Each structure stands twice: as C-alpha cells, then as structure tokens.
mmCIF file of C-alpha atoms in Angstrom:
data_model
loop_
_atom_site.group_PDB
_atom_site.id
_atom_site.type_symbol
_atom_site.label_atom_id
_atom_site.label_comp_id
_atom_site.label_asym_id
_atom_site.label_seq_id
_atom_site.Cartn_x
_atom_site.Cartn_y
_atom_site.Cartn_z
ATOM 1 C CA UNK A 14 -8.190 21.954 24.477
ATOM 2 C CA UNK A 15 -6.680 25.174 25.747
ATOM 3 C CA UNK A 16 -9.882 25.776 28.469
ATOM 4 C CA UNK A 17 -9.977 22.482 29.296
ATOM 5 C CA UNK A 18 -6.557 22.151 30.219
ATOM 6 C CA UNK A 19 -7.118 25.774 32.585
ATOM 7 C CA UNK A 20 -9.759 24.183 34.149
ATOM 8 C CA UNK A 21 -7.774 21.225 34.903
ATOM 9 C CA UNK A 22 -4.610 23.326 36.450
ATOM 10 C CA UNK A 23 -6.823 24.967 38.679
ATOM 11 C CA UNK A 24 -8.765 21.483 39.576
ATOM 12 C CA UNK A 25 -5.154 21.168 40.601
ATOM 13 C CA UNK A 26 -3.916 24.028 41.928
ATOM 14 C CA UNK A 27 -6.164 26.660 43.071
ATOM 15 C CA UNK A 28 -5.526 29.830 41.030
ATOM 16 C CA UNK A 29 -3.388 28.405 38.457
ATOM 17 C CA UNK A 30 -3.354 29.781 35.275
ATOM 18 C CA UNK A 31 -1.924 28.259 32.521
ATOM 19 C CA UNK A 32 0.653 29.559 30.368
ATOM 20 C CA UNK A 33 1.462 27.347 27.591
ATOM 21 C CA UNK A 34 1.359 23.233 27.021
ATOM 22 C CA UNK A 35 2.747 20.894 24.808
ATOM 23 C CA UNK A 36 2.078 16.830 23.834
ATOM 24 C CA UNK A 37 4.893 15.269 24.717
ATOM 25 C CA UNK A 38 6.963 12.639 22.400
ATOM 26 C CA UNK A 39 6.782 9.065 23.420
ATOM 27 C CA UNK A 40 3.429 8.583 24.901
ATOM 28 C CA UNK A 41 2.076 4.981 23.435
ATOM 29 C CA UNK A 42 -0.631 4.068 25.641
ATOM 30 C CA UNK A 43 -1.542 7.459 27.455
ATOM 31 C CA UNK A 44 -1.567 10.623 26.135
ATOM 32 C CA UNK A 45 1.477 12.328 27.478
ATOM 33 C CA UNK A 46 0.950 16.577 27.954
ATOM 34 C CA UNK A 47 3.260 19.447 29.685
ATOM 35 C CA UNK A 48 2.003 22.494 31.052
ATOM 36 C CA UNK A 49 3.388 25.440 32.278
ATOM 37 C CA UNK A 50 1.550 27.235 35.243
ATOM 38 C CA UNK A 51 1.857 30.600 37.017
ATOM 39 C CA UNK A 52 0.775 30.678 40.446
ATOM 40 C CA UNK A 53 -1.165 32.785 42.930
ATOM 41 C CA UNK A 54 2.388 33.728 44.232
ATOM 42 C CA UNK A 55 3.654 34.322 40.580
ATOM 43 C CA UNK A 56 5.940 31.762 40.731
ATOM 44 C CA UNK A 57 5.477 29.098 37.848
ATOM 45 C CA UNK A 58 5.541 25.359 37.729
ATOM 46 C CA UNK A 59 5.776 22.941 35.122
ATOM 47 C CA UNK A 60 3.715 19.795 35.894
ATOM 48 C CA UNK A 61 3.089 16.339 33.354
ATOM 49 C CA UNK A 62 -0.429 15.466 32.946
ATOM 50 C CA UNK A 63 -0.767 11.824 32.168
ATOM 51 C CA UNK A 64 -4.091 10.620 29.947
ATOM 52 C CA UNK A 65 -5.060 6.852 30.270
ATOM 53 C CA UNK A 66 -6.036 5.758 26.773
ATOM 54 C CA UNK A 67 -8.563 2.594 25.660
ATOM 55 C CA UNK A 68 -6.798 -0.205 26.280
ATOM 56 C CA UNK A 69 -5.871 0.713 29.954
ATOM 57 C CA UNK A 70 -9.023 2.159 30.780
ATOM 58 C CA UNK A 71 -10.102 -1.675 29.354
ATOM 59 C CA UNK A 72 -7.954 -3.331 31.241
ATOM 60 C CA UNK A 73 -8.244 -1.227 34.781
ATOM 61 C CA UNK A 74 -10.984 1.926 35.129
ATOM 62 C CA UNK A 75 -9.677 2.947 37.999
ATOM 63 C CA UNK A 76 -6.123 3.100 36.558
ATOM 64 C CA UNK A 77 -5.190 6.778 37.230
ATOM 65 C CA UNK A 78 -6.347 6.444 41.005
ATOM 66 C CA UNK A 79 -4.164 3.390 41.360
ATOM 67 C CA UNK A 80 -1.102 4.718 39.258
ATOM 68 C CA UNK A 81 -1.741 7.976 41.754
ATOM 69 C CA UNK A 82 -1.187 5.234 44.547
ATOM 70 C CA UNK A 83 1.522 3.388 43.384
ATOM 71 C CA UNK A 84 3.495 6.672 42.187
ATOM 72 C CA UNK A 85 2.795 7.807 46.110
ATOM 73 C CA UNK A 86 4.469 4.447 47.576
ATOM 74 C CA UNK A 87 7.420 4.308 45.631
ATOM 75 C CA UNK A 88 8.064 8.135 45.891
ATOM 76 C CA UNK A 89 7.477 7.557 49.496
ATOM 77 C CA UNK A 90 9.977 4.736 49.503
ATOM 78 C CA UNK A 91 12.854 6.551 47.855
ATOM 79 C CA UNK A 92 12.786 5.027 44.641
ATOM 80 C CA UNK A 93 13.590 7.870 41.619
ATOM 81 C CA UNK A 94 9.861 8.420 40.433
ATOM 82 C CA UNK A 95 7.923 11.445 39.590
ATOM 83 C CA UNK A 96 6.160 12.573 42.537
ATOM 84 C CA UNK A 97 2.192 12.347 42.176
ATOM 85 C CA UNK A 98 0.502 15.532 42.796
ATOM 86 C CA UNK A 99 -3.175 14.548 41.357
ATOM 87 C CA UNK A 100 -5.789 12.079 40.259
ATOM 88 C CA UNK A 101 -9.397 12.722 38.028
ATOM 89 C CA UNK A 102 -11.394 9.038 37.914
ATOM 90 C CA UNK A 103 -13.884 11.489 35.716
ATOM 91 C CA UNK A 104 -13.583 11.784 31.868
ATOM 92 C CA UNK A 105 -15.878 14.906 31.898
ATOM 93 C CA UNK A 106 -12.805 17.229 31.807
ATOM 94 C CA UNK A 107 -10.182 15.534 28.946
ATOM 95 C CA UNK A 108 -12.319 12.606 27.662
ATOM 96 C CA UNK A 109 -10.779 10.165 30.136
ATOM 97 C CA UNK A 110 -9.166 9.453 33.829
ATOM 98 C CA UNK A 111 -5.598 11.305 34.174
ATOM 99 C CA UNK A 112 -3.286 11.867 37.001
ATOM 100 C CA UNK A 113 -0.688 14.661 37.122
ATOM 101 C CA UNK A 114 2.593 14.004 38.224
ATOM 102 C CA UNK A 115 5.648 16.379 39.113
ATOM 103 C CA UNK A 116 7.495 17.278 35.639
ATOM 104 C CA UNK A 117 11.404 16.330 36.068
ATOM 105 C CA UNK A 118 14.176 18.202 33.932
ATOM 106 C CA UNK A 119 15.860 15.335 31.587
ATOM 107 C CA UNK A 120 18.312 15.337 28.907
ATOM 108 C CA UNK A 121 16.783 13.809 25.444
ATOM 109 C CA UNK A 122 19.631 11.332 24.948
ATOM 110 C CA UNK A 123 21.882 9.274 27.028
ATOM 111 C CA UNK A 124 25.733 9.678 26.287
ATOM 112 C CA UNK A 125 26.852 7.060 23.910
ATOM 113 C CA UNK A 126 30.241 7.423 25.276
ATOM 114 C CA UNK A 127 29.078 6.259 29.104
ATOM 115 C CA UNK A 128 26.911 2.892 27.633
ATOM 116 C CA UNK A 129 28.782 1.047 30.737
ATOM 117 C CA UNK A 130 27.624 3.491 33.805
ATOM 118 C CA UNK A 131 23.866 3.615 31.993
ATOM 119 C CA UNK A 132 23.764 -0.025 31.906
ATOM 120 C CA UNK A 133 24.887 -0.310 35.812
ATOM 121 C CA UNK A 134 22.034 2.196 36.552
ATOM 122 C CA UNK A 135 19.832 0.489 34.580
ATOM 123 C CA UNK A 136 20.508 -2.671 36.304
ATOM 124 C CA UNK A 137 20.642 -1.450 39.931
ATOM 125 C CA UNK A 138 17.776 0.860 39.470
ATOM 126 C CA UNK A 139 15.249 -2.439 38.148
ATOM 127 C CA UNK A 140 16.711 -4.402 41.047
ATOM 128 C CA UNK A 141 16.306 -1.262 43.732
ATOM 129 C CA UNK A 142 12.205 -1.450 42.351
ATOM 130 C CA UNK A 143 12.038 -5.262 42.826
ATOM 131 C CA UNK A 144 13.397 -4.704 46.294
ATOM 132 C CA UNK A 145 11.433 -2.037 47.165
ATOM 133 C CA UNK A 146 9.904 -2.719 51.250
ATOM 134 C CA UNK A 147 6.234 -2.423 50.094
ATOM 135 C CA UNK A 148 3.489 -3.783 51.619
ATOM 136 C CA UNK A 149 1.779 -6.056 49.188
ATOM 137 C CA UNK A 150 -1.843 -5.689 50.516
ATOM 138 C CA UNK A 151 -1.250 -2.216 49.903
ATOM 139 C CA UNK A 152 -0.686 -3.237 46.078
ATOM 140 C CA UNK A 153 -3.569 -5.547 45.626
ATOM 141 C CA UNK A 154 -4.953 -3.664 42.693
ATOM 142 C CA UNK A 155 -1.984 -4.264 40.927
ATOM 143 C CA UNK A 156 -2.930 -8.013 39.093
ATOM 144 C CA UNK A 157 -0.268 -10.623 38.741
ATOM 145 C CA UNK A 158 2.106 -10.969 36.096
ATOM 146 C CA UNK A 159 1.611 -14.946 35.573
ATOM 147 C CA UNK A 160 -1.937 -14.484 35.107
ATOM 148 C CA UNK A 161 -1.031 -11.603 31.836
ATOM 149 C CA UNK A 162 1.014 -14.444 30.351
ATOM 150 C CA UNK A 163 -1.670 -17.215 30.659
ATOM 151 C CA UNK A 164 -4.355 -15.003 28.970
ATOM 152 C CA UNK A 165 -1.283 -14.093 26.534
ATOM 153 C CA UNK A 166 -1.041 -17.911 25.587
ATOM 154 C CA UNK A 167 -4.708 -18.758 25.872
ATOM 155 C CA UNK A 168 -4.851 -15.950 23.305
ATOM 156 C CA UNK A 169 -3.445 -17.557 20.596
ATOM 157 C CA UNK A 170 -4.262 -15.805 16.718
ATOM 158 C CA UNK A 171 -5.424 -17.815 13.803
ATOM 159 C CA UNK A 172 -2.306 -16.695 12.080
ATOM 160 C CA UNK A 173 0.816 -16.504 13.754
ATOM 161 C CA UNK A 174 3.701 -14.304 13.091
ATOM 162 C CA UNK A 175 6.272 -16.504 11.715
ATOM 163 C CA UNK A 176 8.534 -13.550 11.066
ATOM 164 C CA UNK A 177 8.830 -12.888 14.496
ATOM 165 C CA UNK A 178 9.404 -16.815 15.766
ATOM 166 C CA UNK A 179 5.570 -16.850 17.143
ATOM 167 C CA UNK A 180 5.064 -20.443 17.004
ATOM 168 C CA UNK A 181 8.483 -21.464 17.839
ATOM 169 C CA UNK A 182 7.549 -19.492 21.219
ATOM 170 C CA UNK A 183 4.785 -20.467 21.546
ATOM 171 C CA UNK A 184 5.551 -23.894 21.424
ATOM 172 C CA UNK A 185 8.053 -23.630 23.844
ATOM 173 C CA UNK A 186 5.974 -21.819 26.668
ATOM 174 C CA UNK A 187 3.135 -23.859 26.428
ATOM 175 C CA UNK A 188 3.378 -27.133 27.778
ATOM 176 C CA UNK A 189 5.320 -25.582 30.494
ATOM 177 C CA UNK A 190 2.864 -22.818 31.411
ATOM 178 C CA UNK A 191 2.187 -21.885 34.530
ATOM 179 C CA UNK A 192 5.735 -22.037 35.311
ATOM 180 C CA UNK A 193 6.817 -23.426 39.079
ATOM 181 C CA UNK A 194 7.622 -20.271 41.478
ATOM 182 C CA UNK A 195 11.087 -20.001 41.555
ATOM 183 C CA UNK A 196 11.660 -16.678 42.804
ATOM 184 C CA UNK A 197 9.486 -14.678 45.644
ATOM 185 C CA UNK A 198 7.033 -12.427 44.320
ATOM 186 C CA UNK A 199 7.690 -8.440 43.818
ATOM 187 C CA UNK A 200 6.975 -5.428 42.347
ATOM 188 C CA UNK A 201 7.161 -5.372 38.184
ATOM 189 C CA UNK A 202 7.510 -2.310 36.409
ATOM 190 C CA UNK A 203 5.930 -4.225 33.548
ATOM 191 C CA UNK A 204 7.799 -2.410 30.653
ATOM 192 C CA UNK A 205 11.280 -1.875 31.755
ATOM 193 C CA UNK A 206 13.268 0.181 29.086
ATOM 194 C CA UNK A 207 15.714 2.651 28.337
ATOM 195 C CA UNK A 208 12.680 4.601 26.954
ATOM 196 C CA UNK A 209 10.966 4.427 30.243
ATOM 197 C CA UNK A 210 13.730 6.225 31.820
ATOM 198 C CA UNK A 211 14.601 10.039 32.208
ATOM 199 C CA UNK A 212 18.106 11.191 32.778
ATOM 200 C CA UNK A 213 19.930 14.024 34.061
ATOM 201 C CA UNK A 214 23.870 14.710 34.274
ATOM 202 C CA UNK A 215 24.398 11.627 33.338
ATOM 203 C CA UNK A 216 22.046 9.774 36.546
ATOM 204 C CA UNK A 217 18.927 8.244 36.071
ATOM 205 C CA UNK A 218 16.443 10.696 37.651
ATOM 206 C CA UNK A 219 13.248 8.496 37.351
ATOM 207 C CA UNK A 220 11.653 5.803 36.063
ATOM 208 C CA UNK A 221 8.107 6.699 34.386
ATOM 209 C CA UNK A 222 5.167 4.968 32.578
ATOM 210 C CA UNK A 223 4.042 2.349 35.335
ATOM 211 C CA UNK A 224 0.545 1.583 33.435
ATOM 212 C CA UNK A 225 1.645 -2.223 33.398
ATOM 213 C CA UNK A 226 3.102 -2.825 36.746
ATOM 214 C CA UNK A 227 2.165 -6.315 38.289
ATOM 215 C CA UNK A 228 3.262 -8.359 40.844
ATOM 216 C CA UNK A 229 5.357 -11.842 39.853
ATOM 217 C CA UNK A 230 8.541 -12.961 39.200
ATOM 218 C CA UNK A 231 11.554 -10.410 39.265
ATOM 219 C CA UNK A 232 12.806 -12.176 35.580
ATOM 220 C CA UNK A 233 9.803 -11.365 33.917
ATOM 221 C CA UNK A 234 11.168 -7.175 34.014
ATOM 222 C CA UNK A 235 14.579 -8.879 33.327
ATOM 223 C CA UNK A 236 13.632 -10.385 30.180
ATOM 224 C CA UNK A 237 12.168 -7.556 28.853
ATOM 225 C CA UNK A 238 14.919 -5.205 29.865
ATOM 226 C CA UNK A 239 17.629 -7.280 28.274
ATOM 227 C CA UNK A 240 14.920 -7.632 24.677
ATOM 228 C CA UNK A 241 15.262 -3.976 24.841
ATOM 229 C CA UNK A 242 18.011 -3.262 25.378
ATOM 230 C CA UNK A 243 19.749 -5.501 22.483
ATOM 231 C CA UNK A 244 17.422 -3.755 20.259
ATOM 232 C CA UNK A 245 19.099 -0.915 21.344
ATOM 233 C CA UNK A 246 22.274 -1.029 21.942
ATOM 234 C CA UNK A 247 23.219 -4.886 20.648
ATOM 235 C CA UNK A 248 24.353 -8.248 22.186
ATOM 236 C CA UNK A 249 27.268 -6.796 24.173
ATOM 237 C CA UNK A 250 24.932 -4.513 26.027
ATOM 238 C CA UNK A 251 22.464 -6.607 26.573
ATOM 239 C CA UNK A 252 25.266 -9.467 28.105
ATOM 240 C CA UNK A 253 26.447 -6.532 30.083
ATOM 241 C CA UNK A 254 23.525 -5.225 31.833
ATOM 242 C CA UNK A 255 22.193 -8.420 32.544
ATOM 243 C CA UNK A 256 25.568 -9.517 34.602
ATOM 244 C CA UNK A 257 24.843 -6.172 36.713
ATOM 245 C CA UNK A 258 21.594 -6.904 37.860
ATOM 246 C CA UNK A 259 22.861 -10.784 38.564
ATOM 247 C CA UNK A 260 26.069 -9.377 40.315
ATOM 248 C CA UNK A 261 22.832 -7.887 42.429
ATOM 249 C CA UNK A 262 20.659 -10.108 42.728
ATOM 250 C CA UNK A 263 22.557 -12.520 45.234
ATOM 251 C CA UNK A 264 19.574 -14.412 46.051
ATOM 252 C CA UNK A 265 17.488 -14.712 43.192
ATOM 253 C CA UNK A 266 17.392 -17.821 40.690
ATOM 254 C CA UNK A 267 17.661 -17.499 37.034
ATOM 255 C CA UNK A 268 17.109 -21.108 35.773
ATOM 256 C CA UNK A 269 13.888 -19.673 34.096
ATOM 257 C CA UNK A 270 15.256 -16.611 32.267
ATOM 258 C CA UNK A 271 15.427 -18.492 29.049
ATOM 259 C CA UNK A 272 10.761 -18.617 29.223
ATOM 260 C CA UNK A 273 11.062 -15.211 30.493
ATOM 261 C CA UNK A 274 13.065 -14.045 27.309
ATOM 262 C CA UNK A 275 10.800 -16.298 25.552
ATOM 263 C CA UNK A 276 7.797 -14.492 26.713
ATOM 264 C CA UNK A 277 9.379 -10.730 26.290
ATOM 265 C CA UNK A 278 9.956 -12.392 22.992
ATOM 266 C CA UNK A 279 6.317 -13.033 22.145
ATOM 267 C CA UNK A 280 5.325 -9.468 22.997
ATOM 268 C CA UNK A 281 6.039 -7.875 19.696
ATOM 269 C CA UNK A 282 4.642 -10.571 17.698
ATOM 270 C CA UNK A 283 1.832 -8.711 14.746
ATOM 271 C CA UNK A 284 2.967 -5.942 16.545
ATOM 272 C CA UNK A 285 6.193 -4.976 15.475
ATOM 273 C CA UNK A 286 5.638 -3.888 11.970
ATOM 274 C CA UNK A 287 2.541 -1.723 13.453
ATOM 275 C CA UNK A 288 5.258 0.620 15.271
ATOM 276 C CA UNK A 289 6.440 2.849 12.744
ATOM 277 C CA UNK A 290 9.997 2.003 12.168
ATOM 278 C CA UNK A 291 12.576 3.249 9.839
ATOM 279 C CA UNK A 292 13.414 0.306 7.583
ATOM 280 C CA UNK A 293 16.577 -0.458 8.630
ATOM 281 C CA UNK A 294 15.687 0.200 12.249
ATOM 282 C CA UNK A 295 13.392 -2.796 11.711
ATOM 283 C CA UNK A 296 15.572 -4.843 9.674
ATOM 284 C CA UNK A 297 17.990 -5.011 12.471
ATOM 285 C CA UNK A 298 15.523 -5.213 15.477
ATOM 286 C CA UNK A 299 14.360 -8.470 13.631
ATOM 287 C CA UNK A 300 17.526 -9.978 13.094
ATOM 288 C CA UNK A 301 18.415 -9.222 16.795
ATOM 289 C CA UNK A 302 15.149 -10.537 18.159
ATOM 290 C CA UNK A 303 15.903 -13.971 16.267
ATOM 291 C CA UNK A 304 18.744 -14.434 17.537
ATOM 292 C CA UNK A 305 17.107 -13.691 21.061
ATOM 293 C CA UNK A 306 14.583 -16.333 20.373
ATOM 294 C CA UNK A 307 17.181 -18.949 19.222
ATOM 295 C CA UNK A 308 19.202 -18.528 21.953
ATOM 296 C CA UNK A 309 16.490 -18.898 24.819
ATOM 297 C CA UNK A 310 15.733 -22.110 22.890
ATOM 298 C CA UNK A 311 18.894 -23.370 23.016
ATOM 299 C CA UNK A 312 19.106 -22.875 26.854
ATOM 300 C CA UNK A 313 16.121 -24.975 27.045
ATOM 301 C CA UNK A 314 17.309 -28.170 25.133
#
C-alpha cells in the first residue's frame, strides 16, 4: 500500500515523497486515507485522499471527476469545503477512482456545552449550500433527488422492517409519490449530518462527504438533518435546529416536511442493525426514530 500511495503523491505533486499515512475513522462509502508529504522545497503537507467504493462507483463511474467538480464550485463559491487539489478516473493505482482534497485541522468532538451555537451553524451552513449561486447546467451530472426516492419506493423488499415503521412509511409515501414541486430546485448535500461536518474553535470549518449530492427539494437535506440530529442529540435539538434553518429560509414552504421526514425515515430501514451499534446506542436511536415516524404521520392526518 505504502508504494502505491508514493506513486500517487507524486501523480499529485511532483517530487513528493511521502512520509507517513493513516485510514481515517468514519469513512462508510469511500475509503477515507491521510498522508503526510515532504516537498521539493522541504516543506510538508498533509492532504486527504478520498477512495470511491462499490456502490458509488455503481451508481456514478465517473464519481471522483464529478465530486473533483463539485468540490471546485462550491470552494469557488465560498462555501466551507475542502479545497480539491486532484482527480484519478483510473483504478490501476488504488483499485478504484479517488480524488484528493486539501486536509483541514478539526477538533474530534463538538462542545457539549455550546449544542445551541452548533445547531445555528448547522442550520445556516445547510441553508448557505441550498443557496449557493450555481449554475445548474454546470451540475447536470449531479441526478435528481425525486428520482432516488421513486427507485427507493419502486424498490420495495419482500420483507419489510417492521421494527423500523417500514410499512407504515411506506404506506404513507406511496400513493402520494411523486410529490407536487413545492419549493424551487437546489443543491442537496444528500447526507446532511453532524458527522459530515469538521470543526475548529468552535466554527464549522467544512462540510465533507458529498458522494450523494442531488438536485431537488431543499426539505429533503432538512429531513435528514433533523433524523440525525435527534439521534444525536434528542427532540429538543432536533426542534431547535430546525426553527434556525426556518427562521432562514423566508421563502421556502414546509407543508411537505412531514414525507420528507417520512422518507429520511425509510433510509435506515434493514439497515440499521447492520451499523454496528452499541446496544443501548441502538435501543435509543429506535425509540427516537418511532417517535419521528409517528409524528410525521400525525402531521399528515
């Protein structure tokens, strides 16, 4: 691994060498690795090197040239993302397409203590992304987020996940399905989390992981965001961020919010036991997601 990780620092930098590297924690569908570099000039550098696995390679092969791309706009555009340096469409080198992006100094933990400034950032930094001034024929290899959720739906397993309120959801989101546009269409991170988010000094420094960014309707992030974030941090914080981003969000409807969280919902379903949990982490993500789910329902009646 060693060599082939040399040969990739000086594919990016000419007379690189590399020092050490590292896999990186929380990489789920890309491998996630550091290295450190010396240069020509002796300085050194630390950069991220980003490996597309199977199932985005499946769903995109030219996903590193196109998260290269949409890394360059939105750096470009001032929003607080790791600068691109490189793209490889090859697999000859690593085994697969990668792209190497700047590496950004980040504290492992946000501050329990400041839950109310984190949310705020949260909130403003999702709505700065879905009003980000960006060409959308610039984006059209990005597909659209109402077309993920129809093959989601058309997808339906032989047995669903009753634990996690599958049919319930599923009921609910079907007849209805393709939702009327409510809201113009923007830029979607796709998986808008606290774990998609680096921090420094107590600032959100960037937002990473853009593998599943689409174009669609701004609640679609929203619903996921607040899902996560009552897993996380519980019904108060989830309330909480959500009446940031709406305190933002002047113009933009949220009549369908209750299908969004429906949707963000159905996500985990047959998935969630799959992710390695403590038990009690689990215990309590379930009983927080059901009460998710019954709530969105009860909006609808």
């Amino acid at each position: 691994m060693r060599e082939a990780l040399q040969t990739v620092a000086e594919h990016i930098i000419s007379n690189a060498r590399l020092l050490r590297w590292r896999e990186l924690k929380g990489g789920v569908s890309a491998q996630v690795i550091g290295l450190e570099l010396e240069l020509g000039d002796g300085s050194l550098r630390k950069i991220i090197i980003r490996r597309h696995g199977a199932t985005d390679l499946a769903r995109d092969p030219d996903i590193a040239r196109h998260e290269f791309q949409l890394l360059g706009l939105l750096h470009s555009a001032g929003l607080a993302v790791p600068a691109p340096i490189f793209a490889e469409a090859s697999s000859d080198l690593l085994g697969s397409p990668y792209i190497a992006i700047e590496f950004i100094e980040s504290q492992d933990e946000v501050d329990r203590m400041a839950i109310p400034d984190f949310l705020g950032q949260l909130a403003a930094h999702l709505f700065a992304i879905h009003q980000a001034e960006l060409p959308l024929t610039e984006l059209s290899f990005l597909s659209q987020q109402a077309d993920a959720v129809s093959a989601k739906l058309a997808a339906r397993p032989a047995e669903l996940d009753a634990s996690l309120s599958e049919g319930r959801i599923r009921e609910a989101l079907d007849p209805v399905w393709p939702l009327p546009q409510a809201n113009r269409s923007v830029l979607l991170h796709g998986d808008y989390w606290p774990g998609n988010t680096l921090w420094r000094e107590g600032k959100l420094a960037a937002v990473i992981d853009w593998e599943d960014a689409a174009i669609g309707d701004p609640l679609a992030d929203v619903g996921n965001a607040r899902l996560e974030v009552l897993w996380a941090y519980g019904p108060e914080a989830m309330e909480e961020f959500t009446q940031h981003y709406r305190s933002l969000a002047k113009g933009t409807g949220f009549s369908q919010l209750p299908y969004w969280d429906l949707y963000a919902a159905l996500r985990p379903a047959s998935q969630l036991s799959r992710w390695g949990l403590e038990p009690s982490v689990e215990r309590t993500m379930r009983e927080r997601h059901l009460s998710f789910v019954d709530r969105a329902l009860a909006e609808l009646r």
